[in-house]
């Protein structure tokens, strides 16, 4: 018996029986009338869905695992596709004469079809059934590629139907066509928030985690501090950042560069004197010296990183979203894909250390280098755009605001997102490094490894999966938290979500939420892939 | 250390080379247009953006910025140069805790649009160097909305009629946000002016609710809601086919949308007033409601809605 399949059938069947399948809304906002599957005016073909939904329950009693698996995969896939296709047909019929199905007083203007609860439970039930079938197939060791085909057939067919316009009747698609161009831009903005803040957060977070794992007294302080940061509400953080960042933006570039130089000299002096004198100073003086050094180092570093990140974001934003450099962005994409392809082919399809493998490696290196060069070219092109430094007459007139730092917009959003990414990164780096078995490190020492050899060849590879789990955690969280960037005027997918909430337009909320969910899932999968590829094979074996 | 120095010098080189790409100067800094984060604000913000762009100014679009606090702070800090504001918002927010200002403005919550506007504009100019241009003849004030069916069944279209109905023991459930329910110039002002009062059972107070949410409660009829807090120029009122109860005695402060500029900006470009004023003069309640509805109900983007309006009225090509 296959209990999972039975669960899938129950979810889909009960959903179609008790929940509405569609809602006909007289306009974008008004709630409208809901329709159950059985209310589609005697049209029997919609009952196919109900029968299909209940089929997995019967199939789950079959004993022959292989045939059961194939039947479940077939039923699940068909149910998945038809759950979306058949109600779309019903929706088109409803839209032909909406007034016949709505209250007399309804204000009918561009009526819409909202997919309702039964479609969600139908998809979930279909997916569970599909999963149950694939599990059966795995049990009897059907070839892997057939399993993969079984898993992905329904989603791929659905995607093709989506591109074909079969689902255009649904309100979310109507919303998509009205906002398609904006959606693309918001998506790219969102993507860049996540990548830039995750990149900076990675450097800072892993650094702090490393520091914490080397110094037992500092560890609780660092972990506590990043924990506290996590509890600050984003709105409060934006409010605190607005005025100082606005002031910083007003400063001239040259004056700030001068300040940066002086601060750097002070930091180096403090650090140098600490290194030379610390041993001879009494405890209290030494702590003051240490704190002064830390602050002295943090100020120029934060200033430099902040300005650099804001400027890179501005270049990337202009370069990727203005559409003015389509040739260059296209080239980058092609080079990147080619680099990935040569790398993938070399890794999986070419036996080790053949001549082909070496050739592919060289091709991969040159393609990667070319991609990097193309990105630099794009940035140079974008930096010539009016939108980056437009209106600046000379270097002396250049202000920090011209480089992208301001009290509203992306600068505060990036700072907030970077801070929020720290907790999982620091915690996992610390935990990963601290949990490395001391006996293994000792045996490394016994073999005569130097401290840096022990770190790079023992501790880091062993801690790597845990650190990567932190990166995944932070990345997925950032996709979600990134939606609040809209309240400080930084854009991103949150624009749709917040406006949808304000207007109580479900379609608009979904228009922001669905790409965000997809982005989080893809990011998680990609980072998981990176983790798998970079984890040493021996450690992977032990993990399994 | 060597590596760090290399990285630092590379970054510095990047910054310097980037600044070398700086282009020939345009006229001064771009004008930064902001707006708060609801439909009418975004549409009005886009109207300002498009008008200024059409007049040849370089404009940075920062509409859809955040709540009242963010937009106002950004304006005071010089992060934005202009955003559409409401005199009623000024009264109930940043002049609320200044006793001497309250004293002068307090008399003007009587619905006398001109006096209330003049007071707020003069205080903002004197204290914050913020210049209010010509206000639109619309009033996006708080209002009570009912369904058309309910209005017809009970013959109620005005607040005095509503007060009579409540005092006669009629069934009422009002869905409202907490701010409107508690602010002295909100619901209590209706009570005082029209002589009725709702008990706690007759109120469903949702913390932080916007009209969109209270109206949806009314539209779905959940918890027997039959009256909802609304804004006068709400586009959604049209979608739900609601009736706004008239406020003949003007119990609410007046909320007229008005472009508010930083003094510095408007002194540098005084001709802007001449560009924006004739357009804002057209924004009466039905016009704004229609614009809001084209975004909220028809799903047009705010940008398209603003452009269509400006082109139809011959302000831009």
mmCIF file with all atom_site columns, C-alpha atoms in Angstrom, chain A residues 26-31 105-107 109-110 112 175 178-179 235 242-243 245-247 250 253 260 264 304 307-308 311-312 314-315 380 383-386 389-393 395 398 401-403 405-410 486-490 495 498-499 501-504, chain B residues 1 7-8 11-12 14-26 28-30 32 37-39 42 58 62-67 69-70 73-74 77-80 210-213 216 219-220 235-236 238-241 290 293-301 304:
data_model
loop_
_atom_site.group_PDB
_atom_site.id
_atom_site.type_symbol
_atom_site.label_atom_id
_atom_site.label_alt_id
_atom_site.label_comp_id
_atom_site.label_asym_id
_atom_site.label_entity_id
_atom_site.label_seq_id
_atom_site.pdbx_PDB_ins_code
_atom_site.Cartn_x
_atom_site.Cartn_y
_atom_site.Cartn_z
_atom_site.occupancy
_atom_site.B_iso_or_equiv
_atom_site.pdbx_formal_charge
_atom_site.auth_seq_id
_atom_site.auth_comp_id
_atom_site.auth_asym_id
_atom_site.auth_atom_id
_atom_site.pdbx_PDB_model_num
ATOM 1   C CA . UNK A 1 26  ? -16.695 41.809 -11.378 1.00 0.00 ? 26  UNK A CA 1
ATOM 2   C CA . UNK A 1 27  ? -13.545 43.975 -11.367 1.00 0.00 ? 27  UNK A CA 1
ATOM 3   C CA . UNK A 1 28  ? -10.019 43.962 -10.021 1.00 0.00 ? 28  UNK A CA 1
ATOM 4   C CA . UNK A 1 29  ? -11.008 44.582 -6.392  1.00 0.00 ? 29  UNK A CA 1
ATOM 5   C CA . UNK A 1 30  ? -14.514 43.378 -5.578  1.00 0.00 ? 30  UNK A CA 1
ATOM 6   C CA . UNK A 1 31  ? -14.641 39.815 -4.179  1.00 0.00 ? 31  UNK A CA 1
ATOM 7   C CA . UNK A 1 105 ? -25.638 45.649 -8.412  1.00 0.00 ? 105 UNK A CA 1
ATOM 8   C CA . UNK A 1 106 ? -22.101 44.498 -9.168  1.00 0.00 ? 106 UNK A CA 1
ATOM 9   C CA . UNK A 1 107 ? -19.876 47.061 -10.852 1.00 0.00 ? 107 UNK A CA 1
ATOM 10  C CA . UNK A 1 109 ? -15.444 46.493 -15.349 1.00 0.00 ? 109 UNK A CA 1
ATOM 11  C CA . UNK A 1 110 ? -12.793 44.155 -16.779 1.00 0.00 ? 110 UNK A CA 1
ATOM 12  C CA . UNK A 1 112 ? -11.475 38.607 -13.759 1.00 0.00 ? 112 UNK A CA 1
ATOM 13  C CA . UNK A 1 175 ? -1.920  41.464 -13.804 1.00 0.00 ? 175 UNK A CA 1
ATOM 14  C CA . UNK A 1 178 ? -0.334  44.870 -17.322 1.00 0.00 ? 178 UNK A CA 1
ATOM 15  C CA . UNK A 1 179 ? 2.930   45.081 -15.366 1.00 0.00 ? 179 UNK A CA 1
ATOM 16  C CA . UNK A 1 235 ? 11.440  50.279 9.646   1.00 0.00 ? 235 UNK A CA 1
ATOM 17  C CA . UNK A 1 242 ? 17.962  58.182 6.915   1.00 0.00 ? 242 UNK A CA 1
ATOM 18  C CA . UNK A 1 243 ? 19.500  61.336 8.356   1.00 0.00 ? 243 UNK A CA 1
ATOM 19  C CA . UNK A 1 245 ? 23.184  58.815 5.202   1.00 0.00 ? 245 UNK A CA 1
ATOM 20  C CA . UNK A 1 246 ? 21.588  61.977 3.826   1.00 0.00 ? 246 UNK A CA 1
ATOM 21  C CA . UNK A 1 247 ? 24.362  64.000 5.519   1.00 0.00 ? 247 UNK A CA 1
ATOM 22  C CA . UNK A 1 250 ? 25.954  65.805 0.886   1.00 0.00 ? 250 UNK A CA 1
ATOM 23  C CA . UNK A 1 253 ? 33.932  63.197 -2.708  1.00 0.00 ? 253 UNK A CA 1
ATOM 24  C CA . UNK A 1 260 ? 39.175  58.286 4.517   1.00 0.00 ? 260 UNK A CA 1
ATOM 25  C CA . UNK A 1 264 ? 43.199  54.958 7.468   1.00 0.00 ? 264 UNK A CA 1
ATOM 26  C CA . UNK A 1 304 ? 34.843  52.494 2.001   1.00 0.00 ? 304 UNK A CA 1
ATOM 27  C CA . UNK A 1 307 ? 30.423  53.860 -0.810  1.00 0.00 ? 307 UNK A CA 1
ATOM 28  C CA . UNK A 1 308 ? 31.901  51.145 -3.023  1.00 0.00 ? 308 UNK A CA 1
ATOM 29  C CA . UNK A 1 311 ? 28.397  52.700 -6.451  1.00 0.00 ? 311 UNK A CA 1
ATOM 30  C CA . UNK A 1 312 ? 28.641  49.130 -7.752  1.00 0.00 ? 312 UNK A CA 1
ATOM 31  C CA . UNK A 1 314 ? 24.226  51.918 -9.152  1.00 0.00 ? 314 UNK A CA 1
ATOM 32  C CA . UNK A 1 315 ? 26.466  50.752 -12.021 1.00 0.00 ? 315 UNK A CA 1
ATOM 33  C CA . UNK A 1 380 ? 32.522  51.297 -17.714 1.00 0.00 ? 380 UNK A CA 1
ATOM 34  C CA . UNK A 1 383 ? 29.448  54.807 -15.607 1.00 0.00 ? 383 UNK A CA 1
ATOM 35  C CA . UNK A 1 384 ? 29.378  57.055 -18.665 1.00 0.00 ? 384 UNK A CA 1
ATOM 36  C CA . UNK A 1 385 ? 25.576  57.197 -18.455 1.00 0.00 ? 385 UNK A CA 1
ATOM 37  C CA . UNK A 1 386 ? 23.797  60.322 -17.281 1.00 0.00 ? 386 UNK A CA 1
ATOM 38  C CA . UNK A 1 389 ? 27.231  60.665 -12.632 1.00 0.00 ? 389 UNK A CA 1
ATOM 39  C CA . UNK A 1 390 ? 25.111  62.962 -14.761 1.00 0.00 ? 390 UNK A CA 1
ATOM 40  C CA . UNK A 1 391 ? 25.488  66.652 -14.115 1.00 0.00 ? 391 UNK A CA 1
ATOM 41  C CA . UNK A 1 392 ? 28.838  66.476 -12.347 1.00 0.00 ? 392 UNK A CA 1
ATOM 42  C CA . UNK A 1 393 ? 31.194  69.073 -13.752 1.00 0.00 ? 393 UNK A CA 1
ATOM 43  C CA . UNK A 1 395 ? 35.985  65.888 -9.526  1.00 0.00 ? 395 UNK A CA 1
ATOM 44  C CA . UNK A 1 398 ? 31.504  65.229 -7.127  1.00 0.00 ? 398 UNK A CA 1
ATOM 45  C CA . UNK A 1 401 ? 25.414  61.238 -3.331  1.00 0.00 ? 401 UNK A CA 1
ATOM 46  C CA . UNK A 1 402 ? 26.588  61.103 -6.963  1.00 0.00 ? 402 UNK A CA 1
ATOM 47  C CA . UNK A 1 403 ? 28.122  57.726 -6.146  1.00 0.00 ? 403 UNK A CA 1
ATOM 48  C CA . UNK A 1 405 ? 24.790  56.986 -1.216  1.00 0.00 ? 405 UNK A CA 1
ATOM 49  C CA . UNK A 1 406 ? 21.643  58.673 0.064   1.00 0.00 ? 406 UNK A CA 1
ATOM 50  C CA . UNK A 1 407 ? 19.194  58.509 2.964   1.00 0.00 ? 407 UNK A CA 1
ATOM 51  C CA . UNK A 1 408 ? 16.515  56.893 0.829   1.00 0.00 ? 408 UNK A CA 1
ATOM 52  C CA . UNK A 1 409 ? 16.863  54.328 -1.918  1.00 0.00 ? 409 UNK A CA 1
ATOM 53  C CA . UNK A 1 410 ? 19.239  51.414 -2.156  1.00 0.00 ? 410 UNK A CA 1
ATOM 54  C CA . UNK A 1 486 ? 10.273  49.193 -0.980  1.00 0.00 ? 486 UNK A CA 1
ATOM 55  C CA . UNK A 1 487 ? 9.337   51.254 2.085   1.00 0.00 ? 487 UNK A CA 1
ATOM 56  C CA . UNK A 1 488 ? 12.608  53.180 1.834   1.00 0.00 ? 488 UNK A CA 1
ATOM 57  C CA . UNK A 1 489 ? 12.114  53.713 -1.892  1.00 0.00 ? 489 UNK A CA 1
ATOM 58  C CA . UNK A 1 490 ? 14.605  51.109 -3.079  1.00 0.00 ? 490 UNK A CA 1
ATOM 59  C CA . UNK A 1 495 ? 6.757   47.314 -4.650  1.00 0.00 ? 495 UNK A CA 1
ATOM 60  C CA . UNK A 1 498 ? 3.107   46.402 -0.485  1.00 0.00 ? 498 UNK A CA 1
ATOM 61  C CA . UNK A 1 499 ? 0.927   48.119 -3.074  1.00 0.00 ? 499 UNK A CA 1
ATOM 62  C CA . UNK A 1 501 ? -1.670  44.956 0.385   1.00 0.00 ? 501 UNK A CA 1
ATOM 63  C CA . UNK A 1 502 ? -2.564  48.641 0.376   1.00 0.00 ? 502 UNK A CA 1
ATOM 64  C CA . UNK A 1 503 ? -5.069  48.112 -2.462  1.00 0.00 ? 503 UNK A CA 1
ATOM 65  C CA . UNK A 1 504 ? -6.167  44.684 -1.174  1.00 0.00 ? 504 UNK A CA 1
ATOM 66  C CA . UNK B 2 1   ? 49.009  43.016 3.546   1.00 0.00 ? 1   UNK B CA 1
ATOM 67  C CA . UNK B 2 7   ? 42.716  45.439 -3.706  1.00 0.00 ? 7   UNK B CA 1
ATOM 68  C CA . UNK B 2 8   ? 42.413  48.894 -2.139  1.00 0.00 ? 8   UNK B CA 1
ATOM 69  C CA . UNK B 2 11  ? 39.131  49.943 -5.980  1.00 0.00 ? 11  UNK B CA 1
ATOM 70  C CA . UNK B 2 12  ? 40.436  53.493 -5.749  1.00 0.00 ? 12  UNK B CA 1
ATOM 71  C CA . UNK B 2 14  ? 37.956  52.099 -10.286 1.00 0.00 ? 14  UNK B CA 1
ATOM 72  C CA . UNK B 2 15  ? 36.383  55.040 -8.455  1.00 0.00 ? 15  UNK B CA 1
ATOM 73  C CA . UNK B 2 16  ? 38.752  57.527 -10.069 1.00 0.00 ? 16  UNK B CA 1
ATOM 74  C CA . UNK B 2 17  ? 38.340  56.124 -13.561 1.00 0.00 ? 17  UNK B CA 1
ATOM 75  C CA . UNK B 2 18  ? 34.587  56.135 -13.079 1.00 0.00 ? 18  UNK B CA 1
ATOM 76  C CA . UNK B 2 19  ? 34.626  59.782 -12.152 1.00 0.00 ? 19  UNK B CA 1
ATOM 77  C CA . UNK B 2 20  ? 36.663  60.459 -15.289 1.00 0.00 ? 20  UNK B CA 1
ATOM 78  C CA . UNK B 2 21  ? 33.695  59.162 -17.274 1.00 0.00 ? 21  UNK B CA 1
ATOM 79  C CA . UNK B 2 22  ? 31.475  61.858 -15.781 1.00 0.00 ? 22  UNK B CA 1
ATOM 80  C CA . UNK B 2 23  ? 29.634  63.541 -18.596 1.00 0.00 ? 23  UNK B CA 1
ATOM 81  C CA . UNK B 2 24  ? 29.239  67.126 -19.574 1.00 0.00 ? 24  UNK B CA 1
ATOM 82  C CA . UNK B 2 25  ? 27.096  69.007 -17.065 1.00 0.00 ? 25  UNK B CA 1
ATOM 83  C CA . UNK B 2 26  ? 23.338  69.272 -17.368 1.00 0.00 ? 26  UNK B CA 1
ATOM 84  C CA . UNK B 2 28  ? 22.092  71.702 -12.067 1.00 0.00 ? 28  UNK B CA 1
ATOM 85  C CA . UNK B 2 29  ? 20.964  68.700 -10.091 1.00 0.00 ? 29  UNK B CA 1
ATOM 86  C CA . UNK B 2 30  ? 17.964  66.654 -11.133 1.00 0.00 ? 30  UNK B CA 1
ATOM 87  C CA . UNK B 2 32  ? 13.823  64.453 -7.150  1.00 0.00 ? 32  UNK B CA 1
ATOM 88  C CA . UNK B 2 37  ? 2.942   54.548 -0.959  1.00 0.00 ? 37  UNK B CA 1
ATOM 89  C CA . UNK B 2 38  ? -0.723  54.523 -1.925  1.00 0.00 ? 38  UNK B CA 1
ATOM 90  C CA . UNK B 2 39  ? -2.380  54.849 -5.300  1.00 0.00 ? 39  UNK B CA 1
ATOM 91  C CA . UNK B 2 42  ? 1.852   57.537 -6.746  1.00 0.00 ? 42  UNK B CA 1
ATOM 92  C CA . UNK B 2 58  ? 16.026  66.397 -15.448 1.00 0.00 ? 58  UNK B CA 1
ATOM 93  C CA . UNK B 2 62  ? 11.383  58.445 -6.295  1.00 0.00 ? 62  UNK B CA 1
ATOM 94  C CA . UNK B 2 63  ? 7.648   57.904 -6.130  1.00 0.00 ? 63  UNK B CA 1
ATOM 95  C CA . UNK B 2 64  ? 6.294   55.038 -4.059  1.00 0.00 ? 64  UNK B CA 1
ATOM 96  C CA . UNK B 2 65  ? 8.662   55.842 -1.231  1.00 0.00 ? 65  UNK B CA 1
ATOM 97  C CA . UNK B 2 66  ? 7.089   54.774 2.062   1.00 0.00 ? 66  UNK B CA 1
ATOM 98  C CA . UNK B 2 67  ? 4.757   56.115 4.735   1.00 0.00 ? 67  UNK B CA 1
ATOM 99  C CA . UNK B 2 69  ? 7.196   59.638 8.160   1.00 0.00 ? 69  UNK B CA 1
ATOM 100 C CA . UNK B 2 70  ? 9.665   58.491 5.494   1.00 0.00 ? 70  UNK B CA 1
ATOM 101 C CA . UNK B 2 73  ? 11.758  63.114 6.676   1.00 0.00 ? 73  UNK B CA 1
ATOM 102 C CA . UNK B 2 74  ? 13.176  62.697 3.187   1.00 0.00 ? 74  UNK B CA 1
ATOM 103 C CA . UNK B 2 77  ? 16.523  66.161 4.809   1.00 0.00 ? 77  UNK B CA 1
ATOM 104 C CA . UNK B 2 78  ? 16.668  67.268 1.165   1.00 0.00 ? 78  UNK B CA 1
ATOM 105 C CA . UNK B 2 79  ? 16.632  63.705 -0.153  1.00 0.00 ? 79  UNK B CA 1
ATOM 106 C CA . UNK B 2 80  ? 13.622  64.581 -2.299  1.00 0.00 ? 80  UNK B CA 1
ATOM 107 C CA . UNK B 2 210 ? -6.350  51.339 5.422   1.00 0.00 ? 210 UNK B CA 1
ATOM 108 C CA . UNK B 2 211 ? -9.648  52.104 3.669   1.00 0.00 ? 211 UNK B CA 1
ATOM 109 C CA . UNK B 2 212 ? -8.847  49.281 1.260   1.00 0.00 ? 212 UNK B CA 1
ATOM 110 C CA . UNK B 2 213 ? -9.132  46.822 4.133   1.00 0.00 ? 213 UNK B CA 1
ATOM 111 C CA . UNK B 2 216 ? -13.186 44.929 1.733   1.00 0.00 ? 216 UNK B CA 1
ATOM 112 C CA . UNK B 2 219 ? -17.870 44.384 0.528   1.00 0.00 ? 219 UNK B CA 1
ATOM 113 C CA . UNK B 2 220 ? -17.732 40.853 1.911   1.00 0.00 ? 220 UNK B CA 1
ATOM 114 C CA . UNK B 2 235 ? -11.034 54.624 -6.564  1.00 0.00 ? 235 UNK B CA 1
ATOM 115 C CA . UNK B 2 236 ? -12.265 51.441 -4.932  1.00 0.00 ? 236 UNK B CA 1
ATOM 116 C CA . UNK B 2 238 ? -16.524 52.853 -7.554  1.00 0.00 ? 238 UNK B CA 1
ATOM 117 C CA . UNK B 2 239 ? -15.478 49.202 -7.830  1.00 0.00 ? 239 UNK B CA 1
ATOM 118 C CA . UNK B 2 240 ? -17.542 48.158 -4.843  1.00 0.00 ? 240 UNK B CA 1
ATOM 119 C CA . UNK B 2 241 ? -20.445 50.432 -5.776  1.00 0.00 ? 241 UNK B CA 1
ATOM 120 C CA . UNK B 2 290 ? -11.476 58.230 -11.777 1.00 0.00 ? 290 UNK B CA 1
ATOM 121 C CA . UNK B 2 293 ? -9.973  53.743 -10.131 1.00 0.00 ? 293 UNK B CA 1
ATOM 122 C CA . UNK B 2 294 ? -8.113  53.350 -13.417 1.00 0.00 ? 294 UNK B CA 1
ATOM 123 C CA . UNK B 2 295 ? -5.170  52.052 -11.370 1.00 0.00 ? 295 UNK B CA 1
ATOM 124 C CA . UNK B 2 296 ? -6.957  50.129 -8.619  1.00 0.00 ? 296 UNK B CA 1
ATOM 125 C CA . UNK B 2 297 ? -9.922  48.819 -10.572 1.00 0.00 ? 297 UNK B CA 1
ATOM 126 C CA . UNK B 2 298 ? -8.646  48.582 -14.151 1.00 0.00 ? 298 UNK B CA 1
ATOM 127 C CA . UNK B 2 299 ? -5.118  47.607 -13.174 1.00 0.00 ? 299 UNK B CA 1
ATOM 128 C CA . UNK B 2 300 ? -3.359  50.298 -15.212 1.00 0.00 ? 300 UNK B CA 1
ATOM 129 C CA . UNK B 2 301 ? 0.094   51.273 -13.949 1.00 0.00 ? 301 UNK B CA 1
ATOM 130 C CA . UNK B 2 304 ? 0.069   55.016 -17.702 1.00 0.00 ? 304 UNK B CA 1
#
